[in-house]
Short mmCIF file of N, CA and C in Angstrom, two decimals:
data_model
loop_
_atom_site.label_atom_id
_atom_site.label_comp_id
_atom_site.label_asym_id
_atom_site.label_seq_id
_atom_site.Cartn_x
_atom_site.Cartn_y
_atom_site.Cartn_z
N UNK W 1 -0.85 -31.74 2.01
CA UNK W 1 -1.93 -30.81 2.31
C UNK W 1 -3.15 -31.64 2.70
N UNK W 2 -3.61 -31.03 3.69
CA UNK W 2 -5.08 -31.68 4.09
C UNK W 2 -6.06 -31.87 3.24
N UNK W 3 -7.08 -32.83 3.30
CA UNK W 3 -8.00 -32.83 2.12
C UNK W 3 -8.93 -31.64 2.43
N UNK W 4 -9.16 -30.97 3.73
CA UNK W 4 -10.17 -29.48 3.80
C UNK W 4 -9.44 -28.61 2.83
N UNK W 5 -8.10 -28.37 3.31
CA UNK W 5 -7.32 -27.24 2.77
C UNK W 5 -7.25 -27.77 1.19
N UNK W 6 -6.93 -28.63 0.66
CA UNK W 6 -6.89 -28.92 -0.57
C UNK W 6 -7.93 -28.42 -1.23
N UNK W 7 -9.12 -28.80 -0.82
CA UNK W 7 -10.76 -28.34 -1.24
C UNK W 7 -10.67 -26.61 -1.29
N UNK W 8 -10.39 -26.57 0.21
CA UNK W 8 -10.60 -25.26 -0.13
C UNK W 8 -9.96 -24.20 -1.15
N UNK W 9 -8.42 -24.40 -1.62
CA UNK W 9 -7.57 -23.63 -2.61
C UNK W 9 -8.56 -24.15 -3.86
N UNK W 10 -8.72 -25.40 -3.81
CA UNK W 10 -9.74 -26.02 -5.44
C UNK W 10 -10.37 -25.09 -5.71
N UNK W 11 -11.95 -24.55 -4.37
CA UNK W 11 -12.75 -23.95 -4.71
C UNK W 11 -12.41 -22.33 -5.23
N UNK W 12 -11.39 -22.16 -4.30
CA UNK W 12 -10.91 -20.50 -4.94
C UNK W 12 -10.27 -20.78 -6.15
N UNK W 13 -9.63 -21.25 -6.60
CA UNK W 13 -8.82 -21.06 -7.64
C UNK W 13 -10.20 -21.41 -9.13
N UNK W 14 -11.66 -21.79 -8.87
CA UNK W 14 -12.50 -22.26 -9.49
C UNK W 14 -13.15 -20.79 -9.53
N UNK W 15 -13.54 -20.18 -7.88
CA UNK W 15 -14.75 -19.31 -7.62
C UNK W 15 -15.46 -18.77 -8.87
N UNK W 16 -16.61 -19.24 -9.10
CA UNK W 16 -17.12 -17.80 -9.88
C UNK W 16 -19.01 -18.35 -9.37
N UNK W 17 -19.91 -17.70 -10.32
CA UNK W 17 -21.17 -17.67 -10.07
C UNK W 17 -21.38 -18.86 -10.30
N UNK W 18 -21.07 -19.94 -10.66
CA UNK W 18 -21.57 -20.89 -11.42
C UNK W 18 -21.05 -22.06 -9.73
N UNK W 19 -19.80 -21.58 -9.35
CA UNK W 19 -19.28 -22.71 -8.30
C UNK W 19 -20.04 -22.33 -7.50
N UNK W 20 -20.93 -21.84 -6.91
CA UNK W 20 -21.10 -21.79 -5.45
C UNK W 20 -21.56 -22.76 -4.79
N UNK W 21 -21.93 -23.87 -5.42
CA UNK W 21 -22.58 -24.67 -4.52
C UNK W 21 -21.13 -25.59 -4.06
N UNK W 22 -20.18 -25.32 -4.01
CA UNK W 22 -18.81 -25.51 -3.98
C UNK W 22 -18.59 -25.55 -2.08
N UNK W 23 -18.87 -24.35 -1.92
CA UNK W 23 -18.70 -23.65 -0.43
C UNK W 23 -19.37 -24.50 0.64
N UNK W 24 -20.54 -25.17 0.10
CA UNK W 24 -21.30 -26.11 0.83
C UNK W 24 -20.53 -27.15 1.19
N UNK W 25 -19.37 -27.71 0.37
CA UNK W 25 -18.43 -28.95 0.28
C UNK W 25 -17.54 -28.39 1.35
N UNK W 26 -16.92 -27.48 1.06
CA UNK W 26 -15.78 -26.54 2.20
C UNK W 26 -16.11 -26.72 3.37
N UNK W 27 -17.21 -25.33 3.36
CA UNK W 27 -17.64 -24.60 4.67
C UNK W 27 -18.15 -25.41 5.85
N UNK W 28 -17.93 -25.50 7.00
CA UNK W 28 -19.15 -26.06 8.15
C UNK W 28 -20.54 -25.07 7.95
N UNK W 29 -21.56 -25.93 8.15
CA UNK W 29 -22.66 -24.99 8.36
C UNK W 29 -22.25 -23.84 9.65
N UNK W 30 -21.63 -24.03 10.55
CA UNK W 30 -21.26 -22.81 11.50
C UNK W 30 -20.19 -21.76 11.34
N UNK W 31 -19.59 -22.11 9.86
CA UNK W 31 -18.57 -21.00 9.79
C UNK W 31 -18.95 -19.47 10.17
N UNK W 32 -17.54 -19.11 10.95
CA UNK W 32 -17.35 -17.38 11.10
C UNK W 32 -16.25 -17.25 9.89
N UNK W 33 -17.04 -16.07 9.03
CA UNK W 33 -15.92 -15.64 8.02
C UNK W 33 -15.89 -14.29 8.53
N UNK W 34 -14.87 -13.86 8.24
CA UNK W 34 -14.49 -12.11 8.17
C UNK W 34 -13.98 -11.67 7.62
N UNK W 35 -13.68 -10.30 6.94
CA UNK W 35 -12.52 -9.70 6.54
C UNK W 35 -12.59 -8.07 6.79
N UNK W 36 -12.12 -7.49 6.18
CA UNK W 36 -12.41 -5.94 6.43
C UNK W 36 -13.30 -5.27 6.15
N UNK W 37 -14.22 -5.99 5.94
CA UNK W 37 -15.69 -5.09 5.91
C UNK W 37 -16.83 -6.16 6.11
N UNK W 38 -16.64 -7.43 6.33
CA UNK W 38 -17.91 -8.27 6.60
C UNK W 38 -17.28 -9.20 7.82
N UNK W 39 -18.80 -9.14 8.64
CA UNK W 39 -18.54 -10.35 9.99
C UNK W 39 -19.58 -11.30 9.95
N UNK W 40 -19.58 -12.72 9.11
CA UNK W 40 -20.54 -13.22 8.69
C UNK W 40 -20.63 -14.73 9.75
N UNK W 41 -21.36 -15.00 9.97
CA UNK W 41 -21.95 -16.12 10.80
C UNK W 41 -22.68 -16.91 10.34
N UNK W 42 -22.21 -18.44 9.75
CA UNK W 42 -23.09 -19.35 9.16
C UNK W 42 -23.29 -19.34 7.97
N UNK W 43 -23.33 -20.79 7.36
CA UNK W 43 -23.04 -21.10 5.94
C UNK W 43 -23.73 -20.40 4.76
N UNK W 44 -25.08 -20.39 5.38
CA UNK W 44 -26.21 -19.72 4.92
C UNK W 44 -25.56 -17.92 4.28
N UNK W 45 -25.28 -17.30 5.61
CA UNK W 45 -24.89 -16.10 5.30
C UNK W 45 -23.81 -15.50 4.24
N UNK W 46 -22.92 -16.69 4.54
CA UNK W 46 -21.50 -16.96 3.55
C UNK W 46 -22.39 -16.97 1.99
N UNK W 47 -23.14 -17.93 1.58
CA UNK W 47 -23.33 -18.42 0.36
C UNK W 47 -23.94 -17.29 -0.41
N UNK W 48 -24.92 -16.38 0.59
CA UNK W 48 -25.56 -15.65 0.20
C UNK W 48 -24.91 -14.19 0.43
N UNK W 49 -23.70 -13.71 0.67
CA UNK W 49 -22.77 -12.75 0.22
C UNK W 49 -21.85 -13.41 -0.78
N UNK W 50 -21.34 -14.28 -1.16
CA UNK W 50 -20.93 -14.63 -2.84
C UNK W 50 -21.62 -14.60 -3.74
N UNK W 51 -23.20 -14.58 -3.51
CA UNK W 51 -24.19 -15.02 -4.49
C UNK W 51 -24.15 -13.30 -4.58
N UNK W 52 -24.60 -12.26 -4.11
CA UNK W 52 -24.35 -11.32 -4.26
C UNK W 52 -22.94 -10.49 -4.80
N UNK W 53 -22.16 -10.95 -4.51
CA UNK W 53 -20.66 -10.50 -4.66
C UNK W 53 -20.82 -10.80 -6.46
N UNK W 54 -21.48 -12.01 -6.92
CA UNK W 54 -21.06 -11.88 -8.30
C UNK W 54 -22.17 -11.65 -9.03
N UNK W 55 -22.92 -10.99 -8.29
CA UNK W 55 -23.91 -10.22 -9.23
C UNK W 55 -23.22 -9.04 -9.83
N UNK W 56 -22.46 -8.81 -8.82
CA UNK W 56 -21.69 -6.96 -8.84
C UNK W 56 -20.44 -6.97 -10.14
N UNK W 57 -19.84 -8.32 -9.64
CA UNK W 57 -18.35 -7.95 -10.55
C UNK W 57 -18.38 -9.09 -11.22
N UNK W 58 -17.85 -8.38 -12.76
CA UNK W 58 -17.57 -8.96 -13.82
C UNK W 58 -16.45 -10.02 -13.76
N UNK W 59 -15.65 -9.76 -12.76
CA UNK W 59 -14.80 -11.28 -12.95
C UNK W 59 -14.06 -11.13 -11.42
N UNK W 60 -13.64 -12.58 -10.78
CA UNK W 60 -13.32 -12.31 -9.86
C UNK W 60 -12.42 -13.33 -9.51
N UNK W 61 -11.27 -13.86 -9.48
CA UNK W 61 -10.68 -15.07 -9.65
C UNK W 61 -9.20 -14.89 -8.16
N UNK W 62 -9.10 -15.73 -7.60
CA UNK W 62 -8.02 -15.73 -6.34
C UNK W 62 -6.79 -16.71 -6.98
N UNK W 63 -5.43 -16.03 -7.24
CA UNK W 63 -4.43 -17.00 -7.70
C UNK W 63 -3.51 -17.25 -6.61
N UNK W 64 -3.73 -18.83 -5.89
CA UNK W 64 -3.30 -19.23 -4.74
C UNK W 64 -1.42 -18.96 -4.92
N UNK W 65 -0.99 -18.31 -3.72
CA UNK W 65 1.11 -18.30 -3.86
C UNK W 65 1.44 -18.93 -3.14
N UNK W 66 0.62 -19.47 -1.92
CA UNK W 66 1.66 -19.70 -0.91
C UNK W 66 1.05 -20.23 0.04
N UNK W 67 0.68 -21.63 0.86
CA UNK W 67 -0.28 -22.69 1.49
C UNK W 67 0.91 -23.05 2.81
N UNK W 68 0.31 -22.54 3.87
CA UNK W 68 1.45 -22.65 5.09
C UNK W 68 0.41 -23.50 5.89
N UNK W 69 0.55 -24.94 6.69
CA UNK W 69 -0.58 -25.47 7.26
C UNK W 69 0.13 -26.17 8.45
N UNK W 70 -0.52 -26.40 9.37
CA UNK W 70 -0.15 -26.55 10.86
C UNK W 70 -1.38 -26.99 11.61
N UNK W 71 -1.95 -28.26 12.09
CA UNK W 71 -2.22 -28.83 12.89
C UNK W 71 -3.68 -28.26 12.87
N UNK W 72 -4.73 -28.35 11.56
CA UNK W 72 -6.06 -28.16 11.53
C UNK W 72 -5.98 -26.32 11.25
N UNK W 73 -4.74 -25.73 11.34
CA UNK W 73 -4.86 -24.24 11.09
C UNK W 73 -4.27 -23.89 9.60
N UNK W 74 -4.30 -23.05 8.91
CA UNK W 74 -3.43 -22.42 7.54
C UNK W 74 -3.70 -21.10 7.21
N UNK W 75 -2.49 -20.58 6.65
CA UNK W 75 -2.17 -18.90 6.40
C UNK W 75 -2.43 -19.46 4.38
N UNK W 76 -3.31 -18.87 3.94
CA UNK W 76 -3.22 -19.08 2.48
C UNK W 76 -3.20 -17.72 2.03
N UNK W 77 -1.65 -17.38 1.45
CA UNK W 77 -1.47 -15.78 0.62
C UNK W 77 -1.74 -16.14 -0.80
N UNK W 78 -2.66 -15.02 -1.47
CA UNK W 78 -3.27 -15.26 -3.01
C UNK W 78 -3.36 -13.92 -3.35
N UNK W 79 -3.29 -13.66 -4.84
CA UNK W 79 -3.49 -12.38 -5.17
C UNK W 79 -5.06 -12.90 -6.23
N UNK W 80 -5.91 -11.72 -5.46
CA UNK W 80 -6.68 -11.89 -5.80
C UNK W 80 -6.85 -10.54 -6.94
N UNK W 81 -8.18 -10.83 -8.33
CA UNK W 81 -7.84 -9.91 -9.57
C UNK W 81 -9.70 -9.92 -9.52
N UNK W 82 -9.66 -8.94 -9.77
CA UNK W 82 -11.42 -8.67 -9.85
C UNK W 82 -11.45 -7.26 -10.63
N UNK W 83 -12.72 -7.22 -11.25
CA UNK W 83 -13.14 -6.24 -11.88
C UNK W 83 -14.86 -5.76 -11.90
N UNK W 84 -14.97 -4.44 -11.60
CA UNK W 84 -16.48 -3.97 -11.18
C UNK W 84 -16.85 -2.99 -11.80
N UNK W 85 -17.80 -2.47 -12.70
CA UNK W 85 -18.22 -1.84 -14.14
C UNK W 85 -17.72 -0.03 -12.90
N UNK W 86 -18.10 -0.08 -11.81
CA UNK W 86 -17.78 1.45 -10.97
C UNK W 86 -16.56 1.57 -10.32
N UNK W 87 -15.72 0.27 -10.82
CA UNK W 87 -14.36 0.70 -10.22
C UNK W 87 -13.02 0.71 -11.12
N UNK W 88 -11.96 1.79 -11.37
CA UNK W 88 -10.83 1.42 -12.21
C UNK W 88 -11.18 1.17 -13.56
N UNK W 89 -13.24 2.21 -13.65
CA UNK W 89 -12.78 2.21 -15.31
C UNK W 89 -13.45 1.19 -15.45
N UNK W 90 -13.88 0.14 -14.88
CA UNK W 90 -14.05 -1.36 -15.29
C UNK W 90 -12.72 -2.53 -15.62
N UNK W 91 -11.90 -1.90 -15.43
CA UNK W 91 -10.26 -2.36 -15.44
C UNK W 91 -10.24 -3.43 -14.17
N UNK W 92 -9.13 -4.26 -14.45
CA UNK W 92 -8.84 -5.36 -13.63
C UNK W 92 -8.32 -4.43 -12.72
N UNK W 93 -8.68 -5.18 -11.02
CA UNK W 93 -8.16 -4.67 -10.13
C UNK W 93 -7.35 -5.95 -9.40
N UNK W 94 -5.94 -5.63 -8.66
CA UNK W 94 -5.22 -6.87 -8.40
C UNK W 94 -4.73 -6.71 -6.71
N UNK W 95 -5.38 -7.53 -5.99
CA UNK W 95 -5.13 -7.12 -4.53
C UNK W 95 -4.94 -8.03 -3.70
N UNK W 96 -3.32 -7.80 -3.05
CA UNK W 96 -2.71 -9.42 -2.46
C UNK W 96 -3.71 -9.42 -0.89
N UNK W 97 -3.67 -10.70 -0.55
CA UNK W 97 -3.97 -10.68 0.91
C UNK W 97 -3.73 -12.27 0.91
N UNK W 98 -4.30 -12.07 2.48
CA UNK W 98 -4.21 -13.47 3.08
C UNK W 98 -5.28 -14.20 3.65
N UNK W 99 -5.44 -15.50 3.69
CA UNK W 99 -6.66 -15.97 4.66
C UNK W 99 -6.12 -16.90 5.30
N UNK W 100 -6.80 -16.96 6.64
CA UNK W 100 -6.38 -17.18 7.93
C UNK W 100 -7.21 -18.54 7.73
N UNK W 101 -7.16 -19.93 8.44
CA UNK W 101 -8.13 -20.80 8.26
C UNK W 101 -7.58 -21.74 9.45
N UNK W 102 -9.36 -22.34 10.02
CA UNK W 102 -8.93 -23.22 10.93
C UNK W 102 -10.23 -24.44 10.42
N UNK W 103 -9.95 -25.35 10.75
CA UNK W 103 -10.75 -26.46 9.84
C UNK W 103 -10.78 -27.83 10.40
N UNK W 104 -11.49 -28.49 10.55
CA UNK W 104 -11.51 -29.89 11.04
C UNK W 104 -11.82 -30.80 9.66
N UNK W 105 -12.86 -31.30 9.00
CA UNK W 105 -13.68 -32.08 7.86
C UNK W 105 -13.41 -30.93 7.06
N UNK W 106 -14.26 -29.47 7.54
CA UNK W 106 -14.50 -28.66 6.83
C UNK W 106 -13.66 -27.51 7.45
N UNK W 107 -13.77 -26.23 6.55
CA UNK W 107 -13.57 -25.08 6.90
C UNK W 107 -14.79 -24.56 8.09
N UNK W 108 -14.16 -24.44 9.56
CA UNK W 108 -15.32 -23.48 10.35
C UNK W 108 -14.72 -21.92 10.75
N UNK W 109 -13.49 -21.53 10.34
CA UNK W 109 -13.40 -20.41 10.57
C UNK W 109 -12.48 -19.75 9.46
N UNK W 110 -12.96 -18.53 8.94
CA UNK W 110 -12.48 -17.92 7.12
C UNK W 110 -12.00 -16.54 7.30
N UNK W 111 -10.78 -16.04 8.06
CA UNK W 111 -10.53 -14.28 8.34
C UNK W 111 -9.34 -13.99 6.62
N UNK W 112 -9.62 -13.24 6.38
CA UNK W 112 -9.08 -13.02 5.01
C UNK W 112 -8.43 -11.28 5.37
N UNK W 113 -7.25 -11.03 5.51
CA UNK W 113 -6.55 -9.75 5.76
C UNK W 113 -5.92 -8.82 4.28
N UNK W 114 -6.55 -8.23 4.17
CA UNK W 114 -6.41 -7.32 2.62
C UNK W 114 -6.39 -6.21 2.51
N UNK W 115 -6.03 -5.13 2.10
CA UNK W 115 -6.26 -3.79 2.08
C UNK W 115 -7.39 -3.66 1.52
N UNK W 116 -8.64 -2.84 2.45
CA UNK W 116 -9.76 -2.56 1.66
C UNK W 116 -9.38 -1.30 1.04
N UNK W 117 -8.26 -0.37 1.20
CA UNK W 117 -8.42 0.83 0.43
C UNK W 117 -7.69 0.80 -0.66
N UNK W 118 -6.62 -0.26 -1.31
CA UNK W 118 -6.51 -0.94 -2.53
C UNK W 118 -7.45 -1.68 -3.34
N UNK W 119 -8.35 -1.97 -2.73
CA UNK W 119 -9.48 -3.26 -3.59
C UNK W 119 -10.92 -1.93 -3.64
N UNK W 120 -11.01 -1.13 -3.10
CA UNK W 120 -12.16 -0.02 -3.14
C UNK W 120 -11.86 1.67 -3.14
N UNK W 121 -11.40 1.75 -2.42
CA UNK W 121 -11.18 3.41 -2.13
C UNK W 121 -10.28 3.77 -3.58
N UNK W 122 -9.14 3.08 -3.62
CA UNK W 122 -8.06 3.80 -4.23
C UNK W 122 -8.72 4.00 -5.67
N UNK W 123 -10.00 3.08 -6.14
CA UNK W 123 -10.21 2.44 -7.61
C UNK W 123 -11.24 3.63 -7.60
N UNK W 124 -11.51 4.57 -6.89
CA UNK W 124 -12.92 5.52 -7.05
C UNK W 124 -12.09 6.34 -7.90
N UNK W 125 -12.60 7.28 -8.68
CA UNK W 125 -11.97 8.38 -9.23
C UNK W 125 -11.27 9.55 -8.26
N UNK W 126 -12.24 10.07 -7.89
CA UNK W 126 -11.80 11.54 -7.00
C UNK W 126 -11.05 10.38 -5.72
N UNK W 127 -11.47 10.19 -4.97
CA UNK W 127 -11.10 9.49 -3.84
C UNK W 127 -9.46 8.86 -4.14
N UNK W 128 -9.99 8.02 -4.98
CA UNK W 128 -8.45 7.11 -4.99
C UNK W 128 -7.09 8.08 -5.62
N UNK W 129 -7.38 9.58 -6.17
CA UNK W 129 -6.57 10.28 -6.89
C UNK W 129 -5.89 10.99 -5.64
N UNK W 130 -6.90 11.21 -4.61
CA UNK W 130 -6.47 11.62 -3.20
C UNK W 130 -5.49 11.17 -2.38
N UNK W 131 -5.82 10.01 -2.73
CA UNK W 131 -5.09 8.67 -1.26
C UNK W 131 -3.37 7.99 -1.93
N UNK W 132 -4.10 8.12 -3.69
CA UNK W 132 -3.06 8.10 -4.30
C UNK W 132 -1.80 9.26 -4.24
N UNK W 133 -2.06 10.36 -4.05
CA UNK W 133 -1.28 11.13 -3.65
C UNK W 133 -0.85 11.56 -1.98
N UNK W 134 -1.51 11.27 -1.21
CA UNK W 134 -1.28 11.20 0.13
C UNK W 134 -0.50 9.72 0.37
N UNK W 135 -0.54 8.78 0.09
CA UNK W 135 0.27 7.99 -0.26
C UNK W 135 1.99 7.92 -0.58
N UNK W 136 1.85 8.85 -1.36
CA UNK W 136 3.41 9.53 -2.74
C UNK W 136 4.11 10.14 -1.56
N UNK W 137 2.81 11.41 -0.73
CA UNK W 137 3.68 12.50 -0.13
C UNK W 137 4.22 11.14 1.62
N UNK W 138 3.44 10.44 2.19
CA UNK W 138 3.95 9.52 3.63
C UNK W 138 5.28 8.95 3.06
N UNK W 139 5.61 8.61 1.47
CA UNK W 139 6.78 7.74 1.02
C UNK W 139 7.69 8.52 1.18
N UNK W 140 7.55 10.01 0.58
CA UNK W 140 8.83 10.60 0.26
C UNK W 140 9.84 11.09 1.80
#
């Protein structure tokens, strides 16, 4: 494994409020991160949506499965477990995805593919009791 990619599983498998100055080691100052609800541009922007992210939730930890790497690019699948005092009760929530990564020294590009309506929608009360059953009825 590359020493970027190495760094980078380190820092997730570490993440919390206390690592962030972590991302600075990773990230290029020009990273594009994305995922299904944020399109962030630059290191700056990155540091300061984690710094926020763990104001919100009580715990938030990524358990790396599976490190596929190819020529400055990597697919990293992790199930990530988080918990937020307005979601699931305050109950652990557990939601697989993937991040996409392309990297030279550092990480400059971060797309992370996840179900946002497993990690948010489904965890609302009324809402997720909905989707949870519209769900049941597309299976049967």
């Amino acid at each position: 494994m590359s020493p970027a990619l190495s760094a980078f599983c380190e820092l997730y498998r570490r993440l919390g409020p206390d690592g962030l100055a972590g991302l600075r080691q990773v990230y290029a100052e020009e990273v594009h991160f994305c995922d299904p609800a944020h399109d962030l541009h630059g290191l700056e922007a990155l540091v300061d949506y984690f710094a926020g992210l763990f104001t919100h939730v009580g715990q938030c930890r990524f358990d790396i499965e599976q490190v596929m790497e190819q020529q400055g690019e990597a697919f990293v699948r992790w199930q990530m477990v988080f918990s937020h005092p307005r979601l699931n009760g305050g109950r652990a929530v557990q939601v697989p995805g993937v991040s996409h990564l392309r990297f030279g020294e550092r990480v400059h590009y971060h797309r992370d593919y996840f179900d946002l309506g497993a990690l948010l929608y489904e965890q609302l009360p009324v809402l997720g009791a909905l989707i949870r059953a519209l769900k049941r009825r597309l299976a049967s």
